[in-house]
Short mmCIF file of N, CA and C and ligand atoms in Angstrom, two decimals:
data_model
loop_
_atom_site.label_atom_id
_atom_site.label_comp_id
_atom_site.label_asym_id
_atom_site.label_seq_id
_atom_site.Cartn_x
_atom_site.Cartn_y
_atom_site.Cartn_z
N VAL A 1 116.46 309.62 304.16
CA VAL A 1 115.20 309.70 304.91
C VAL A 1 115.51 309.90 306.40
N ASN A 2 114.77 310.80 307.03
CA ASN A 2 114.92 311.01 308.47
C ASN A 2 113.92 310.16 309.24
N TYR A 3 114.40 309.54 310.30
CA TYR A 3 113.54 308.73 311.14
C TYR A 3 113.53 309.28 312.55
N HIS A 4 112.39 309.11 313.21
CA HIS A 4 112.34 309.50 314.62
C HIS A 4 111.72 308.34 315.42
N VAL A 5 111.98 308.36 316.72
CA VAL A 5 111.41 307.36 317.61
C VAL A 5 110.24 308.01 318.34
N ARG A 6 109.14 307.31 318.39
CA ARG A 6 108.02 307.84 319.19
C ARG A 6 107.43 306.73 320.04
N LEU A 7 106.76 307.16 321.11
CA LEU A 7 106.08 306.21 321.98
C LEU A 7 104.90 305.60 321.23
N ALA A 8 104.70 304.31 321.39
CA ALA A 8 103.54 303.66 320.78
C ALA A 8 102.33 303.85 321.70
N THR A 9 101.14 303.92 321.10
CA THR A 9 99.91 303.98 321.88
C THR A 9 99.03 302.82 321.47
N LEU A 10 97.89 302.68 322.13
CA LEU A 10 96.97 301.60 321.76
C LEU A 10 96.49 301.73 320.32
N ALA A 11 96.51 302.96 319.79
CA ALA A 11 96.13 303.16 318.39
C ALA A 11 97.10 302.45 317.45
N ASP A 12 98.26 302.07 317.96
CA ASP A 12 99.26 301.36 317.16
C ASP A 12 99.16 299.84 317.33
N ALA A 13 98.09 299.37 317.96
CA ALA A 13 98.01 297.94 318.30
C ALA A 13 98.22 297.03 317.09
N ASP A 14 97.64 297.41 315.95
CA ASP A 14 97.81 296.58 314.73
C ASP A 14 99.28 296.40 314.42
N ILE A 15 100.03 297.51 314.48
CA ILE A 15 101.47 297.47 314.17
C ILE A 15 102.20 296.62 315.20
N LEU A 16 101.87 296.81 316.47
CA LEU A 16 102.58 296.08 317.53
C LEU A 16 102.35 294.57 317.39
N VAL A 17 101.12 294.19 317.05
CA VAL A 17 100.83 292.77 316.86
C VAL A 17 101.59 292.25 315.65
N ARG A 18 101.56 293.01 314.56
CA ARG A 18 102.25 292.57 313.34
C ARG A 18 103.76 292.41 313.59
N GLN A 19 104.34 293.34 314.34
CA GLN A 19 105.78 293.26 314.62
C GLN A 19 106.09 292.03 315.48
N ARG A 20 105.22 291.75 316.45
CA ARG A 20 105.50 290.58 317.32
C ARG A 20 105.41 289.28 316.51
N LEU A 21 104.39 289.20 315.65
CA LEU A 21 104.27 287.99 314.81
C LEU A 21 105.44 287.90 313.84
N GLY A 22 105.85 289.04 313.30
CA GLY A 22 106.99 289.06 312.37
C GLY A 22 108.26 288.61 313.05
N MET A 23 108.43 289.05 314.29
CA MET A 23 109.62 288.68 315.05
C MET A 23 109.68 287.16 315.23
N PHE A 24 108.58 286.56 315.68
CA PHE A 24 108.61 285.11 315.92
C PHE A 24 108.74 284.35 314.61
N SER A 25 108.09 284.86 313.57
CA SER A 25 108.18 284.20 312.27
C SER A 25 109.63 284.19 311.78
N ASP A 26 110.32 285.34 311.90
CA ASP A 26 111.73 285.40 311.48
C ASP A 26 112.61 284.51 312.35
N MET A 27 112.18 284.28 313.59
CA MET A 27 112.95 283.43 314.49
C MET A 27 112.66 281.95 314.23
N GLY A 28 111.79 281.69 313.26
CA GLY A 28 111.54 280.30 312.87
C GLY A 28 110.43 279.62 313.65
N VAL A 29 109.65 280.40 314.40
CA VAL A 29 108.53 279.81 315.13
C VAL A 29 107.39 279.56 314.14
N PRO A 30 106.84 278.33 314.11
CA PRO A 30 105.78 278.02 313.15
C PRO A 30 104.61 279.01 313.26
N ALA A 31 104.13 279.47 312.10
CA ALA A 31 103.14 280.55 312.06
C ALA A 31 101.79 280.14 312.66
N GLU A 32 101.48 278.83 312.65
CA GLU A 32 100.16 278.39 313.13
C GLU A 32 99.88 278.91 314.54
N THR A 33 100.93 278.89 315.38
CA THR A 33 100.71 279.23 316.78
C THR A 33 100.25 280.68 316.93
N SER A 34 100.57 281.53 315.93
CA SER A 34 100.26 282.95 316.08
C SER A 34 98.77 283.23 315.98
N ARG A 35 98.00 282.30 315.39
CA ARG A 35 96.56 282.52 315.32
C ARG A 35 95.97 282.65 316.72
N GLU A 36 96.56 281.91 317.64
CA GLU A 36 96.07 282.00 319.02
C GLU A 36 96.64 283.19 319.76
N TYR A 37 97.97 283.34 319.73
CA TYR A 37 98.52 284.37 320.61
C TYR A 37 98.44 285.77 320.02
N GLY A 38 98.21 285.90 318.71
CA GLY A 38 98.05 287.23 318.12
C GLY A 38 96.91 288.00 318.78
N PRO A 39 95.67 287.47 318.71
CA PRO A 39 94.55 288.15 319.37
C PRO A 39 94.75 288.27 320.88
N GLN A 40 95.38 287.28 321.48
CA GLN A 40 95.60 287.35 322.93
C GLN A 40 96.60 288.45 323.28
N PHE A 41 97.60 288.62 322.43
CA PHE A 41 98.57 289.70 322.68
C PHE A 41 97.88 291.06 322.56
N ARG A 42 96.99 291.18 321.58
CA ARG A 42 96.26 292.45 321.42
C ARG A 42 95.43 292.77 322.67
N ALA A 43 94.73 291.75 323.18
CA ALA A 43 93.92 291.95 324.40
C ALA A 43 94.82 292.31 325.58
N TRP A 44 95.98 291.69 325.63
CA TRP A 44 96.95 291.95 326.70
C TRP A 44 97.42 293.40 326.63
N LEU A 45 97.70 293.89 325.41
CA LEU A 45 98.12 295.29 325.25
C LEU A 45 97.04 296.23 325.75
N ASN A 46 95.76 295.87 325.48
CA ASN A 46 94.65 296.71 325.94
C ASN A 46 94.66 296.91 327.44
N ASP A 47 95.11 295.90 328.16
CA ASP A 47 95.21 296.00 329.63
C ASP A 47 96.53 296.64 330.05
N MET A 48 97.62 296.19 329.44
CA MET A 48 98.94 296.48 329.99
C MET A 48 99.51 297.83 329.56
N MET A 49 99.09 298.34 328.41
CA MET A 49 99.61 299.66 328.01
C MET A 49 99.02 300.78 328.87
N PRO A 50 97.69 300.83 329.02
CA PRO A 50 97.15 301.88 329.90
C PRO A 50 97.68 301.76 331.33
N ALA A 51 97.94 300.55 331.78
CA ALA A 51 98.44 300.34 333.15
C ALA A 51 99.91 300.73 333.29
N GLY A 52 100.58 300.98 332.16
CA GLY A 52 102.00 301.34 332.23
C GLY A 52 102.92 300.15 332.45
N VAL A 53 102.38 298.95 332.32
CA VAL A 53 103.21 297.74 332.49
C VAL A 53 103.99 297.47 331.21
N TYR A 54 103.33 297.62 330.08
CA TYR A 54 104.03 297.49 328.80
C TYR A 54 104.15 298.87 328.15
N ARG A 55 105.32 299.13 327.61
CA ARG A 55 105.61 300.41 326.97
C ARG A 55 106.38 300.11 325.70
N GLY A 56 105.89 300.63 324.59
CA GLY A 56 106.55 300.35 323.31
C GLY A 56 106.93 301.62 322.59
N TRP A 57 107.93 301.49 321.73
CA TRP A 57 108.35 302.62 320.89
C TRP A 57 108.42 302.15 319.44
N LEU A 58 108.23 303.10 318.53
CA LEU A 58 108.28 302.80 317.10
C LEU A 58 109.26 303.74 316.43
N VAL A 59 109.94 303.24 315.43
CA VAL A 59 110.78 304.10 314.58
C VAL A 59 109.97 304.38 313.32
N GLU A 60 109.82 305.66 313.02
CA GLU A 60 108.90 306.08 311.96
C GLU A 60 109.60 307.09 311.05
N SER A 61 109.28 307.03 309.77
CA SER A 61 109.80 308.05 308.84
C SER A 61 108.93 309.29 308.95
N GLN A 62 109.41 310.37 308.35
CA GLN A 62 108.63 311.60 308.39
C GLN A 62 107.27 311.41 307.72
N ALA A 63 107.22 310.50 306.74
CA ALA A 63 105.96 310.24 306.05
C ALA A 63 105.04 309.33 306.87
N GLY A 64 105.52 308.87 308.04
CA GLY A 64 104.67 308.05 308.90
C GLY A 64 104.79 306.56 308.68
N THR A 65 105.80 306.13 307.92
CA THR A 65 106.01 304.70 307.73
C THR A 65 106.80 304.13 308.91
N VAL A 66 106.22 303.13 309.56
CA VAL A 66 106.89 302.51 310.71
C VAL A 66 107.85 301.44 310.20
N VAL A 67 109.12 301.52 310.57
CA VAL A 67 110.11 300.58 310.07
C VAL A 67 110.67 299.66 311.16
N ALA A 68 110.45 300.00 312.43
CA ALA A 68 111.01 299.19 313.50
C ALA A 68 110.27 299.50 314.81
N GLY A 69 110.49 298.66 315.78
CA GLY A 69 109.88 298.91 317.08
C GLY A 69 110.45 298.00 318.15
N GLY A 70 110.02 298.25 319.35
CA GLY A 70 110.43 297.42 320.47
C GLY A 70 109.84 297.99 321.75
N GLY A 71 109.85 297.19 322.78
CA GLY A 71 109.24 297.66 324.02
C GLY A 71 109.78 296.94 325.23
N LEU A 72 109.13 297.21 326.35
CA LEU A 72 109.55 296.56 327.59
C LEU A 72 108.35 296.33 328.49
N THR A 73 108.47 295.31 329.31
CA THR A 73 107.49 295.03 330.34
C THR A 73 108.18 295.25 331.68
N VAL A 74 107.56 296.05 332.54
CA VAL A 74 108.14 296.31 333.86
C VAL A 74 107.64 295.24 334.82
N LEU A 75 108.56 294.48 335.37
CA LEU A 75 108.21 293.38 336.27
C LEU A 75 108.67 293.70 337.69
N PRO A 76 107.81 293.46 338.68
CA PRO A 76 108.31 293.50 340.04
C PRO A 76 109.38 292.41 340.16
N TRP A 77 110.50 292.69 340.82
CA TRP A 77 111.59 291.72 340.86
C TRP A 77 112.26 291.81 342.22
N PRO A 78 112.43 290.70 342.88
CA PRO A 78 112.99 290.77 344.24
C PRO A 78 114.41 291.33 344.24
N PRO A 79 114.69 292.26 345.12
CA PRO A 79 116.05 292.80 345.24
C PRO A 79 117.07 291.68 345.38
N GLY A 80 118.18 291.81 344.68
CA GLY A 80 119.22 290.78 344.70
C GLY A 80 120.54 291.38 344.30
N PRO A 81 121.52 290.53 344.02
CA PRO A 81 122.87 291.04 343.74
C PRO A 81 122.94 291.94 342.52
N ARG A 82 122.08 291.70 341.54
CA ARG A 82 122.16 292.49 340.31
C ARG A 82 121.57 293.88 340.53
N SER A 83 120.47 293.93 341.21
CA SER A 83 119.83 295.22 341.49
C SER A 83 118.94 295.08 342.71
N HIS A 84 118.93 296.11 343.52
CA HIS A 84 118.09 296.07 344.72
C HIS A 84 116.93 297.04 344.61
N ARG A 85 116.60 297.44 343.39
CA ARG A 85 115.59 298.48 343.22
C ARG A 85 114.17 297.93 343.04
N GLY A 86 114.04 296.59 343.03
CA GLY A 86 112.70 296.01 343.10
C GLY A 86 111.95 295.87 341.78
N ARG A 87 112.58 296.29 340.69
CA ARG A 87 111.91 296.16 339.40
C ARG A 87 112.91 295.73 338.33
N LEU A 88 112.42 294.93 337.40
CA LEU A 88 113.24 294.53 336.25
C LEU A 88 112.50 294.96 334.99
N ALA A 89 113.22 295.53 334.04
CA ALA A 89 112.63 295.81 332.73
C ALA A 89 112.98 294.65 331.82
N PHE A 90 111.96 294.02 331.26
CA PHE A 90 112.21 292.92 330.32
C PHE A 90 111.90 293.42 328.91
N VAL A 91 112.89 293.33 328.04
CA VAL A 91 112.74 293.85 326.67
C VAL A 91 111.97 292.85 325.82
N ASN A 92 110.98 293.35 325.08
CA ASN A 92 110.19 292.49 324.21
C ASN A 92 110.05 293.12 322.81
N ASN A 93 109.77 292.28 321.84
CA ASN A 93 109.26 292.74 320.54
C ASN A 93 110.20 293.64 319.76
N VAL A 94 111.50 293.42 319.89
CA VAL A 94 112.44 294.21 319.08
C VAL A 94 112.38 293.67 317.65
N TYR A 95 112.02 294.53 316.74
CA TYR A 95 111.78 294.08 315.36
C TYR A 95 112.04 295.21 314.39
N THR A 96 112.76 294.91 313.32
CA THR A 96 112.96 295.86 312.22
C THR A 96 112.48 295.20 310.93
N GLU A 97 111.70 295.92 310.15
CA GLU A 97 111.25 295.40 308.86
C GLU A 97 112.48 294.97 308.04
N PRO A 98 112.40 293.79 307.40
CA PRO A 98 113.58 293.21 306.74
C PRO A 98 114.34 294.19 305.85
N GLU A 99 113.64 294.99 305.06
CA GLU A 99 114.34 295.87 304.11
C GLU A 99 114.98 297.08 304.78
N PHE A 100 114.76 297.24 306.10
CA PHE A 100 115.33 298.39 306.81
C PHE A 100 116.36 297.98 307.86
N ARG A 101 116.81 296.72 307.77
CA ARG A 101 117.76 296.23 308.78
C ARG A 101 119.17 296.76 308.54
N ARG A 102 119.98 296.69 309.59
CA ARG A 102 121.39 297.10 309.56
C ARG A 102 121.56 298.58 309.22
N GLN A 103 120.64 299.36 309.76
CA GLN A 103 120.75 300.82 309.64
C GLN A 103 120.71 301.48 311.01
N GLY A 104 120.75 300.64 312.05
CA GLY A 104 120.79 301.20 313.40
C GLY A 104 119.44 301.46 314.04
N HIS A 105 118.34 300.98 313.42
CA HIS A 105 117.02 301.26 314.00
C HIS A 105 116.81 300.53 315.33
N ALA A 106 117.20 299.25 315.37
CA ALA A 106 117.01 298.49 316.62
C ALA A 106 117.90 299.08 317.73
N ARG A 107 119.09 299.50 317.36
CA ARG A 107 119.97 300.12 318.36
C ARG A 107 119.32 301.38 318.93
N ARG A 108 118.68 302.13 318.08
CA ARG A 108 118.01 303.35 318.55
C ARG A 108 116.87 303.03 319.51
N ILE A 109 116.13 301.97 319.18
CA ILE A 109 115.06 301.53 320.08
C ILE A 109 115.66 301.14 321.43
N MET A 110 116.75 300.37 321.39
CA MET A 110 117.38 299.93 322.65
C MET A 110 117.89 301.13 323.45
N GLU A 111 118.46 302.11 322.77
CA GLU A 111 118.94 303.31 323.48
C GLU A 111 117.77 304.05 324.12
N THR A 112 116.64 304.07 323.43
CA THR A 112 115.44 304.72 323.98
C THR A 112 114.97 303.98 325.23
N ILE A 113 114.98 302.65 325.14
CA ILE A 113 114.59 301.82 326.29
C ILE A 113 115.53 302.09 327.47
N HIS A 114 116.83 302.15 327.20
CA HIS A 114 117.80 302.38 328.29
C HIS A 114 117.59 303.76 328.92
N ALA A 115 117.34 304.76 328.07
CA ALA A 115 117.14 306.12 328.60
C ALA A 115 115.90 306.17 329.49
N TRP A 116 114.84 305.50 329.04
CA TRP A 116 113.61 305.50 329.83
C TRP A 116 113.85 304.81 331.17
N CYS A 117 114.53 303.67 331.13
CA CYS A 117 114.80 302.93 332.37
C CYS A 117 115.63 303.77 333.34
N ARG A 118 116.65 304.44 332.81
CA ARG A 118 117.49 305.29 333.64
C ARG A 118 116.65 306.36 334.31
N HIS A 119 115.80 306.98 333.51
CA HIS A 119 114.92 308.04 334.01
C HIS A 119 113.98 307.51 335.09
N GLU A 120 113.54 306.25 334.95
CA GLU A 120 112.61 305.64 335.91
C GLU A 120 113.31 305.05 337.12
N GLY A 121 114.64 305.04 337.11
CA GLY A 121 115.36 304.43 338.22
C GLY A 121 115.39 302.91 338.15
N ILE A 122 115.16 302.37 336.96
CA ILE A 122 115.28 300.92 336.77
C ILE A 122 116.68 300.64 336.24
N SER A 123 117.45 299.82 336.97
CA SER A 123 118.85 299.64 336.58
C SER A 123 119.14 298.24 336.09
N SER A 124 118.13 297.39 336.05
CA SER A 124 118.36 296.01 335.62
C SER A 124 117.44 295.70 334.44
N ILE A 125 118.03 295.26 333.34
CA ILE A 125 117.28 295.02 332.11
C ILE A 125 117.61 293.62 331.60
N GLY A 126 116.57 292.85 331.31
CA GLY A 126 116.76 291.49 330.81
C GLY A 126 116.12 291.31 329.45
N LEU A 127 116.53 290.29 328.76
CA LEU A 127 115.89 289.94 327.48
C LEU A 127 116.29 288.54 327.07
N ASN A 128 115.48 287.97 326.18
CA ASN A 128 115.84 286.73 325.49
C ASN A 128 116.32 287.12 324.11
N ALA A 129 117.57 286.82 323.81
CA ALA A 129 118.14 287.26 322.53
C ALA A 129 117.90 286.21 321.44
N SER A 130 117.43 286.64 320.29
CA SER A 130 117.39 285.77 319.13
C SER A 130 118.79 285.76 318.51
N GLN A 131 119.01 284.85 317.58
CA GLN A 131 120.31 284.80 316.89
C GLN A 131 120.59 286.11 316.16
N PHE A 132 119.52 286.81 315.73
CA PHE A 132 119.70 288.06 314.97
C PHE A 132 120.08 289.21 315.90
N GLY A 133 119.58 289.15 317.12
CA GLY A 133 119.77 290.29 318.03
C GLY A 133 120.99 290.18 318.92
N GLN A 134 121.53 288.98 319.07
CA GLN A 134 122.55 288.78 320.11
C GLN A 134 123.77 289.69 319.94
N GLY A 135 124.26 289.82 318.70
CA GLY A 135 125.45 290.66 318.48
C GLY A 135 125.19 292.11 318.87
N LEU A 136 124.03 292.60 318.49
CA LEU A 136 123.66 293.98 318.83
C LEU A 136 123.62 294.16 320.35
N TYR A 137 122.96 293.22 321.03
CA TYR A 137 122.83 293.35 322.49
C TYR A 137 124.20 293.27 323.16
N GLU A 138 125.03 292.34 322.69
CA GLU A 138 126.38 292.23 323.28
C GLU A 138 127.16 293.52 323.09
N SER A 139 127.00 294.11 321.91
CA SER A 139 127.74 295.35 321.64
C SER A 139 127.26 296.49 322.53
N MET A 140 126.06 296.34 323.10
CA MET A 140 125.53 297.38 323.99
C MET A 140 125.77 297.03 325.46
N GLY A 141 126.48 295.93 325.71
CA GLY A 141 126.87 295.61 327.08
C GLY A 141 126.11 294.47 327.73
N TYR A 142 125.15 293.89 327.03
CA TYR A 142 124.41 292.76 327.60
C TYR A 142 125.32 291.55 327.69
N GLN A 143 125.15 290.80 328.77
CA GLN A 143 125.97 289.61 328.97
C GLN A 143 125.10 288.38 329.19
N VAL A 144 125.51 287.28 328.60
CA VAL A 144 124.85 286.01 328.87
C VAL A 144 125.28 285.59 330.27
N THR A 145 124.32 285.22 331.10
CA THR A 145 124.67 284.88 332.48
C THR A 145 125.02 283.40 332.62
N ASP A 146 125.62 283.07 333.75
CA ASP A 146 125.94 281.66 334.03
C ASP A 146 124.69 280.88 334.43
N SER A 147 123.63 281.63 334.74
CA SER A 147 122.40 280.95 335.15
C SER A 147 121.34 281.21 334.09
N PRO A 148 121.29 280.34 333.05
CA PRO A 148 120.37 280.60 331.94
C PRO A 148 118.91 280.55 332.36
N MET A 149 118.11 281.39 331.72
CA MET A 149 116.69 281.33 331.96
C MET A 149 116.17 280.02 331.38
N MET A 150 115.31 279.33 332.10
CA MET A 150 114.73 278.07 331.62
C MET A 150 113.21 278.21 331.62
N PHE A 151 112.55 277.51 330.73
CA PHE A 151 111.10 277.60 330.64
C PHE A 151 110.47 276.20 330.69
N LEU A 152 109.33 276.13 331.30
CA LEU A 152 108.51 274.92 331.27
C LEU A 152 107.11 275.34 330.87
N THR A 153 106.52 274.65 329.93
CA THR A 153 105.13 274.93 329.60
C THR A 153 104.28 273.80 330.16
N LEU A 154 103.41 274.12 331.08
CA LEU A 154 102.57 273.10 331.68
C LEU A 154 101.40 272.78 330.76
N ALA A 155 101.11 271.52 330.61
CA ALA A 155 99.99 271.10 329.76
C ALA A 155 98.68 271.52 330.43
C1 COA B 201 117.43 291.80 315.49
C2 COA B 201 116.90 292.97 314.70
C3 COA B 201 115.76 293.61 315.49
C4 COA B 201 118.01 293.99 314.47
O1 COA B 201 117.44 295.12 313.84
P1 COA B 201 118.32 296.20 313.05
O2 COA B 201 117.50 297.44 312.94
O3 COA B 201 118.86 295.61 311.83
O4 COA B 201 119.48 296.44 314.11
P2 COA B 201 120.69 297.48 314.00
O5 COA B 201 120.79 298.01 312.61
O6 COA B 201 120.55 298.45 315.10
O7 COA B 201 121.92 296.54 314.32
C5 COA B 201 122.04 295.30 313.64
C6 COA B 201 123.41 295.15 313.10
O8 COA B 201 123.62 296.09 312.07
C7 COA B 201 124.83 296.77 312.30
N1 COA B 201 124.67 298.11 311.76
C8 COA B 201 124.02 299.14 312.33
N2 COA B 201 124.09 300.21 311.54
C9 COA B 201 124.75 299.83 310.42
C10 COA B 201 125.11 300.46 309.23
N3 COA B 201 124.80 301.74 309.00
N4 COA B 201 125.76 299.74 308.29
C11 COA B 201 126.07 298.45 308.50
N5 COA B 201 125.76 297.79 309.63
C12 COA B 201 125.11 298.48 310.56
C13 COA B 201 124.98 296.76 313.77
O9 COA B 201 126.32 296.95 314.17
C14 COA B 201 124.50 295.38 314.09
O10 COA B 201 125.53 294.46 313.84
P3 COA B 201 125.58 293.05 314.61
O11 COA B 201 124.25 292.36 314.38
O12 COA B 201 126.74 292.36 313.98
O13 COA B 201 125.78 293.42 316.04
C15 COA B 201 116.36 292.52 313.31
O14 COA B 201 117.35 291.74 312.68
C16 COA B 201 115.10 291.71 313.38
O15 COA B 201 114.00 292.27 313.43
N6 COA B 201 115.24 290.36 313.37
C17 COA B 201 114.10 289.47 313.42
C18 COA B 201 113.40 289.54 314.76
C19 COA B 201 114.33 289.37 315.94
O16 COA B 201 115.12 288.45 315.98
N7 COA B 201 114.23 290.29 316.89
C20 COA B 201 115.06 290.31 318.07
C21 COA B 201 114.44 289.49 319.13
S1 COA B 201 115.49 289.37 320.52
#
């Protein structure tokens, strides 16, 4: 089967939401929480995709079956030692349907993301790696930093 990568549009919102929920579910995040953030993510896409803040790609067969996807959020980022170009691309929602894993689909998505960033003049790319993705990202040159990202959720 031949697969191609295409840009996702708002018409793909159902797929993008399903992939994000699937990603967290596979990462062991309890499914209950998705009832809240699923609809909120969809509303967020409605704002952020037309604005060009979020950009997603899908891997699709010639018959139109989507087997994988991933995207990025462009964040304003203060110039610093890593990059002085003022923007960071943060990778989100990298997901391959379970029966299509280990065929290079996620790598293709990542290569597409890198090509787009290069074209846009964005030279700094960040992500939170799941246990499933870490090997792939490391093989593409991503490094765990000495200053880990930390999160606080305020009540
Ligand atoms: C992480 C994830 C997106 C990877 O998707 P994938 O399409 O299987 O990724 P790839 O096929 O490009 O690469 C995965 C591995 O398969 C290997 N691989 C690629 N093509 C292969 C082939 N033809 N034969 C055998 N192995 C292959 C890669 O070398 C890579 O190995 P590694 O994990 O040891 O580094 C997928 O496992 C997934 O959706 N997991 C659940 C959600 C998740 O964790 N997402 C990432 C969030 S950061």
